[in-house]
Amino acid sequence: MMKLCVAGVPIRIESAHPEWAAKRYAEYVREDDRPSQMDITIRVMDEIPTPEGELIHQIQASSILKTGERTYCRYSRQRSGDIYVAHFYNDDYTQVEIQIWKNQGHPVLTVLDWEYSLTGFAFQDRLTLLGQGILHSSSLAWRGRGVCFSANSGTGKSTHVGLWCQRFGDEVTIINDDKPALLFEDDRVYLCGTPWSGKTDLNTNQKVPLEAIVFVKRGEQNSIRRLDALESYYYLNSQIGRPYYDAAVGEKMVTYADRLLAKVPIYELTC
């Protein structure tokens, strides 16, 4: 297993694609002997057998089982009936195994894409239970001060961050292009890089004070305004992970969003 430290959390990952993992996670590798707070194992399977356990929820093609006193499984089937991904985990997400069917045949995502995205979501669940979180956003540090630009995919948040890089050059560092961590520490919020950055590899293992969250929308005229608490929560709720499969993580997410509202100014940028 590779030993990493991501957003201050010591974790271990056993990848099904070791050469890829060595490059992707290189900046987050740790050499210390701190005990891991999360172990993630990814296995690519010729076939995923139907897991056994007590059915808790059936949500469309996804089944959620209780497999032991503190252990669970969540798996999803294709229309053919084949299971294409299965997650085995304990209730605090310290131990996670992700099985991916090698013949899943998604029209866009490869098996490696599935590994990349699903490990990121697993880490997000663990981080949320630790009282921290991930915000879907493209984020940067400008003169050591962090800003997150958030929006639905395709709106232009990465493009906007790219314009900051053009305008301010070496004064700007891209912290993460898709899934940065926002951490509470010493009564402040910090923007922190993670290796999960969406379709790009634009991320860096840095931590800077977070000064603002900016929600971007397209418009004919440039304008910016600070959002009130109700509007801020509406926007945050759409871009923070909302797990349908775990009420405890969902409740933690609500508390986390409430803390962000109290600490970080939130804006709407029309451009």
Short mmCIF file of C-alpha atoms in Angstrom, two decimals:
data_model
loop_
_atom_site.label_atom_id
_atom_site.label_comp_id
_atom_site.label_asym_id
_atom_site.label_seq_id
_atom_site.Cartn_x
_atom_site.Cartn_y
_atom_site.Cartn_z
CA MET A 1 0.00 0.00 0.00
CA MET A 2 1.13 3.57 -0.68
CA LYS A 3 1.27 5.79 2.40
CA LEU A 4 -0.16 9.26 1.74
CA CYS A 5 -1.10 12.34 3.70
CA VAL A 6 -4.03 14.20 2.12
CA ALA A 7 -5.48 17.32 3.76
CA GLY A 8 -3.70 16.36 6.95
CA VAL A 9 -5.19 12.84 7.02
CA PRO A 10 -2.73 9.92 6.92
CA ILE A 11 -4.15 7.27 4.60
CA ARG A 12 -3.03 4.18 2.72
CA ILE A 13 -4.10 3.23 -0.80
CA GLU A 14 -3.60 -0.05 -2.63
CA SER A 15 -4.22 0.81 -6.28
CA ALA A 16 -5.12 -1.61 -9.05
CA HIS A 17 -2.89 0.56 -11.29
CA PRO A 18 0.40 0.97 -9.35
CA GLU A 19 2.38 2.85 -12.01
CA TRP A 20 -0.41 5.37 -12.50
CA ALA A 21 -0.84 5.74 -8.73
CA ALA A 22 2.86 6.38 -8.20
CA LYS A 23 2.62 9.41 -10.49
CA ARG A 24 -0.82 10.66 -9.43
CA TYR A 25 -0.17 10.54 -5.70
CA ALA A 26 3.56 11.40 -5.76
CA GLU A 27 3.18 14.83 -4.16
CA TYR A 28 1.18 13.38 -1.26
CA VAL A 29 3.46 10.46 -0.33
CA ARG A 30 4.54 10.39 3.32
CA GLU A 31 7.49 8.63 4.92
CA ASP A 32 6.39 8.89 8.56
CA ASP A 33 5.06 6.06 10.71
CA ARG A 34 1.84 7.70 11.83
CA PRO A 35 -1.04 5.22 11.99
CA SER A 36 -3.35 5.39 9.01
CA GLN A 37 -6.78 6.94 9.52
CA MET A 38 -8.12 5.31 6.34
CA ASP A 39 -7.18 2.34 4.16
CA ILE A 40 -8.52 2.11 0.59
CA THR A 41 -8.10 -0.99 -1.56
CA ILE A 42 -9.13 -1.15 -5.22
CA ARG A 43 -9.63 -4.47 -6.97
CA VAL A 44 -10.44 -5.00 -10.65
CA MET A 45 -12.59 -8.12 -10.93
CA ASP A 46 -13.37 -10.56 -13.74
CA GLU A 47 -16.81 -10.79 -12.12
CA ILE A 48 -18.29 -9.28 -8.96
CA PRO A 49 -20.41 -11.89 -7.14
CA THR A 50 -23.61 -10.69 -5.51
CA PRO A 51 -22.72 -9.64 -1.93
CA GLU A 52 -24.59 -11.18 0.98
CA GLY A 53 -26.21 -9.24 3.80
CA GLU A 54 -29.35 -7.56 5.06
CA LEU A 55 -30.85 -5.20 2.48
CA ILE A 56 -31.21 -1.73 4.02
CA HIS A 57 -32.08 0.38 0.98
CA GLN A 58 -32.77 -0.17 -2.68
CA ILE A 59 -32.34 3.07 -4.65
CA GLN A 60 -32.88 2.47 -8.36
CA ALA A 61 -29.94 0.27 -9.47
CA SER A 62 -28.03 0.64 -6.18
CA SER A 63 -28.39 -1.75 -3.26
CA ILE A 64 -27.13 -1.03 0.26
CA LEU A 65 -26.55 -4.00 2.56
CA LYS A 66 -25.57 -4.43 6.17
CA THR A 67 -22.97 -7.20 6.09
CA GLY A 68 -21.91 -7.25 9.75
CA GLU A 69 -22.17 -5.40 13.04
CA ARG A 70 -20.37 -2.32 11.68
CA THR A 71 -19.82 -3.23 8.03
CA TYR A 72 -21.75 -2.44 4.88
CA CYS A 73 -21.76 -2.96 1.14
CA ARG A 74 -23.10 -0.72 -1.60
CA TYR A 75 -23.24 -2.06 -5.14
CA SER A 76 -24.77 -1.12 -8.47
CA ARG A 77 -25.97 -3.22 -11.40
CA GLN A 78 -26.10 -2.54 -15.10
CA ARG A 79 -29.28 -3.17 -17.09
CA SER A 80 -27.83 -6.55 -17.97
CA GLY A 81 -27.91 -7.44 -14.27
CA ASP A 82 -24.13 -7.53 -13.90
CA ILE A 83 -22.64 -5.73 -10.90
CA TYR A 84 -20.17 -3.16 -12.20
CA VAL A 85 -19.00 -1.65 -8.91
CA ALA A 86 -19.20 -2.68 -5.24
CA HIS A 87 -18.04 -0.80 -2.14
CA PHE A 88 -17.31 -2.66 1.11
CA TYR A 89 -16.78 -0.38 4.10
CA ASN A 90 -17.15 0.00 7.84
CA ASP A 91 -19.32 2.64 9.45
CA ASP A 92 -16.53 5.21 9.89
CA TYR A 93 -14.90 4.62 6.46
CA THR A 94 -11.54 3.73 7.96
CA GLN A 95 -11.55 0.53 5.87
CA VAL A 96 -12.83 0.67 2.29
CA GLU A 97 -12.55 -1.86 -0.51
CA ILE A 98 -13.79 -0.93 -3.97
CA GLN A 99 -14.38 -3.68 -6.53
CA ILE A 100 -14.68 -2.67 -10.19
CA TRP A 101 -15.83 -5.03 -12.94
CA LYS A 102 -13.20 -4.94 -15.66
CA ASN A 103 -15.80 -5.45 -18.41
CA GLN A 104 -18.13 -2.69 -17.20
CA GLY A 105 -18.07 -1.13 -20.70
CA HIS A 106 -19.00 2.44 -19.79
CA PRO A 107 -19.20 4.59 -22.96
CA VAL A 108 -16.95 7.27 -21.46
CA LEU A 109 -15.29 6.08 -18.23
CA THR A 110 -12.48 3.54 -18.19
CA VAL A 111 -11.74 1.21 -15.28
CA LEU A 112 -8.96 3.62 -14.28
CA ASP A 113 -11.42 6.54 -14.37
CA TRP A 114 -13.70 4.60 -12.03
CA GLU A 115 -10.83 3.96 -9.62
CA TYR A 116 -9.84 7.61 -9.64
CA SER A 117 -13.30 9.02 -9.03
CA LEU A 118 -14.47 6.39 -6.52
CA THR A 119 -11.38 6.66 -4.32
CA GLY A 120 -11.97 10.42 -4.23
CA PHE A 121 -15.56 9.96 -3.11
CA ALA A 122 -14.50 7.46 -0.45
CA PHE A 123 -11.96 9.91 0.92
CA GLN A 124 -14.64 12.62 0.90
CA ASP A 125 -16.89 10.46 3.09
CA ARG A 126 -14.09 9.84 5.59
CA LEU A 127 -13.10 13.51 5.65
CA THR A 128 -16.71 14.56 6.25
CA LEU A 129 -16.99 12.22 9.24
CA LEU A 130 -13.84 13.88 10.61
CA GLY A 131 -15.68 17.23 10.55
CA GLN A 132 -14.01 18.55 7.39
CA GLY A 133 -15.12 18.48 3.76
CA ILE A 134 -14.67 18.78 0.00
CA LEU A 135 -16.17 21.56 -2.11
CA HIS A 136 -16.68 20.99 -5.84
CA SER A 137 -14.72 23.97 -7.12
CA SER A 138 -11.66 25.20 -8.96
CA SER A 139 -9.44 26.83 -6.36
CA LEU A 140 -6.34 28.99 -6.30
CA ALA A 141 -3.98 30.81 -4.02
CA TRP A 142 -3.25 34.43 -4.90
CA ARG A 143 -0.41 35.95 -2.87
CA GLY A 144 -0.95 33.20 -0.30
CA ARG A 145 -4.71 33.79 0.02
CA GLY A 146 -7.16 31.09 -1.06
CA VAL A 147 -10.27 31.51 -3.22
CA CYS A 148 -12.67 28.81 -4.44
CA PHE A 149 -14.69 29.30 -7.63
CA SER A 150 -17.62 26.90 -7.63
CA ALA A 151 -20.38 26.10 -10.13
CA ASN A 152 -22.01 23.22 -11.92
CA SER A 153 -19.69 21.38 -14.30
CA GLY A 154 -19.31 23.19 -17.61
CA THR A 155 -20.15 26.67 -16.32
CA GLY A 156 -16.59 27.96 -16.63
CA LYS A 157 -14.98 27.86 -13.18
CA SER A 158 -11.74 26.34 -14.51
CA THR A 159 -11.73 28.88 -17.34
CA HIS A 160 -12.11 31.64 -14.77
CA VAL A 161 -9.17 30.35 -12.72
CA GLY A 162 -7.15 30.18 -15.95
CA LEU A 163 -7.85 33.89 -16.49
CA TRP A 164 -6.44 34.64 -13.03
CA CYS A 165 -3.29 32.74 -14.03
CA GLN A 166 -3.02 34.84 -17.21
CA ARG A 167 -3.59 38.10 -15.35
CA PHE A 168 -1.44 37.52 -12.25
CA GLY A 169 1.13 34.98 -13.49
CA ASP A 170 3.44 33.63 -10.81
CA GLU A 171 1.34 35.26 -8.08
CA VAL A 172 -1.25 32.50 -8.61
CA THR A 173 -1.01 28.82 -7.70
CA ILE A 174 -3.80 26.43 -8.64
CA ILE A 175 -4.53 24.45 -5.47
CA ASN A 176 -7.04 22.04 -6.99
CA ASP A 177 -9.11 22.22 -10.17
CA ASP A 178 -12.13 20.24 -8.96
CA LYS A 179 -12.16 18.84 -5.40
CA PRO A 180 -10.12 20.82 -2.87
CA ALA A 181 -10.50 20.19 0.84
CA LEU A 182 -11.68 22.99 3.13
CA LEU A 183 -10.35 22.44 6.64
CA PHE A 184 -11.20 24.02 9.98
CA GLU A 185 -8.09 24.62 12.03
CA ASP A 186 -7.36 27.09 14.85
CA ASP A 187 -10.72 28.83 14.31
CA ARG A 188 -9.92 29.47 10.64
CA VAL A 189 -10.76 27.75 7.36
CA TYR A 190 -7.94 26.59 5.12
CA LEU A 191 -7.92 25.62 1.46
CA CYS A 192 -5.97 22.42 0.93
CA GLY A 193 -4.95 20.45 -2.15
CA THR A 194 -5.97 16.83 -2.81
CA PRO A 195 -4.89 14.48 -5.60
CA TRP A 196 -8.48 14.27 -6.90
CA SER A 197 -8.84 17.17 -9.32
CA GLY A 198 -11.39 16.03 -11.88
CA LYS A 199 -10.43 15.77 -15.53
CA THR A 200 -7.06 17.49 -15.01
CA ASP A 201 -3.99 16.89 -12.87
CA LEU A 202 -4.01 20.49 -11.67
CA ASN A 203 -3.48 20.15 -7.94
CA THR A 204 -0.77 20.88 -5.44
CA ASN A 205 -0.13 19.71 -1.90
CA GLN A 206 -0.44 23.13 -0.27
CA LYS A 207 -2.56 24.70 2.46
CA VAL A 208 -3.49 28.40 2.54
CA PRO A 209 -6.08 30.47 4.45
CA LEU A 210 -9.41 30.54 2.60
CA GLU A 211 -10.61 34.12 2.05
CA ALA A 212 -13.74 33.59 -0.08
CA ILE A 213 -16.01 31.14 -1.88
CA VAL A 214 -17.33 32.50 -5.18
CA PHE A 215 -20.19 30.89 -7.08
CA VAL A 216 -19.90 31.63 -10.80
CA LYS A 217 -22.74 32.07 -13.25
CA ARG A 218 -22.80 33.28 -16.82
CA GLY A 219 -24.26 36.66 -17.71
CA GLU A 220 -24.04 39.57 -20.12
CA GLN A 221 -22.76 42.03 -17.51
CA ASN A 222 -19.97 41.59 -14.97
CA SER A 223 -21.14 41.93 -11.37
CA ILE A 224 -20.47 40.47 -7.94
CA ARG A 225 -22.47 40.47 -4.73
CA ARG A 226 -22.17 38.90 -1.32
CA LEU A 227 -24.84 36.29 -0.64
CA ASP A 228 -26.96 36.17 2.47
CA ALA A 229 -27.12 33.04 4.63
CA LEU A 230 -30.11 31.48 2.85
CA GLU A 231 -28.66 31.95 -0.63
CA SER A 232 -25.22 30.81 0.55
CA TYR A 233 -26.60 27.59 1.97
CA TYR A 234 -28.57 26.94 -1.23
CA TYR A 235 -25.40 27.21 -3.31
CA LEU A 236 -23.23 25.24 -0.87
CA ASN A 237 -25.76 22.42 -0.67
CA SER A 238 -25.50 21.92 -4.42
CA GLN A 239 -21.70 21.61 -4.49
CA ILE A 240 -20.78 19.76 -1.28
CA GLY A 241 -20.95 15.97 -1.44
CA ARG A 242 -24.41 14.73 -0.46
CA PRO A 243 -24.24 10.96 0.05
CA TYR A 244 -27.59 9.30 -0.54
CA TYR A 245 -26.31 6.11 1.11
CA ASP A 246 -25.33 7.31 4.61
CA ALA A 247 -27.47 9.53 6.84
CA ALA A 248 -24.63 10.08 9.33
CA VAL A 249 -22.37 11.51 6.64
CA GLY A 250 -25.27 13.61 5.35
CA GLU A 251 -25.87 15.10 8.79
CA LYS A 252 -22.18 15.88 9.17
CA MET A 253 -22.28 17.64 5.79
CA VAL A 254 -25.11 19.91 6.97
CA THR A 255 -23.15 20.84 10.11
CA TYR A 256 -20.04 21.45 8.02
CA ALA A 257 -21.91 23.77 5.63
CA ASP A 258 -23.29 25.70 8.61
CA ARG A 259 -19.75 26.22 9.96
CA LEU A 260 -18.55 27.43 6.56
CA LEU A 261 -21.35 30.01 6.43
CA ALA A 262 -20.20 31.40 9.75
CA LYS A 263 -16.53 31.69 8.79
CA VAL A 264 -16.14 32.37 5.06
CA PRO A 265 -17.73 35.17 2.96
CA ILE A 266 -19.63 33.73 0.00
CA TYR A 267 -20.29 35.62 -3.23
CA GLU A 268 -22.12 35.27 -6.53
CA LEU A 269 -20.08 36.36 -9.56
CA THR A 270 -21.91 37.00 -12.81
CA CYS A 271 -19.52 37.24 -15.76
#
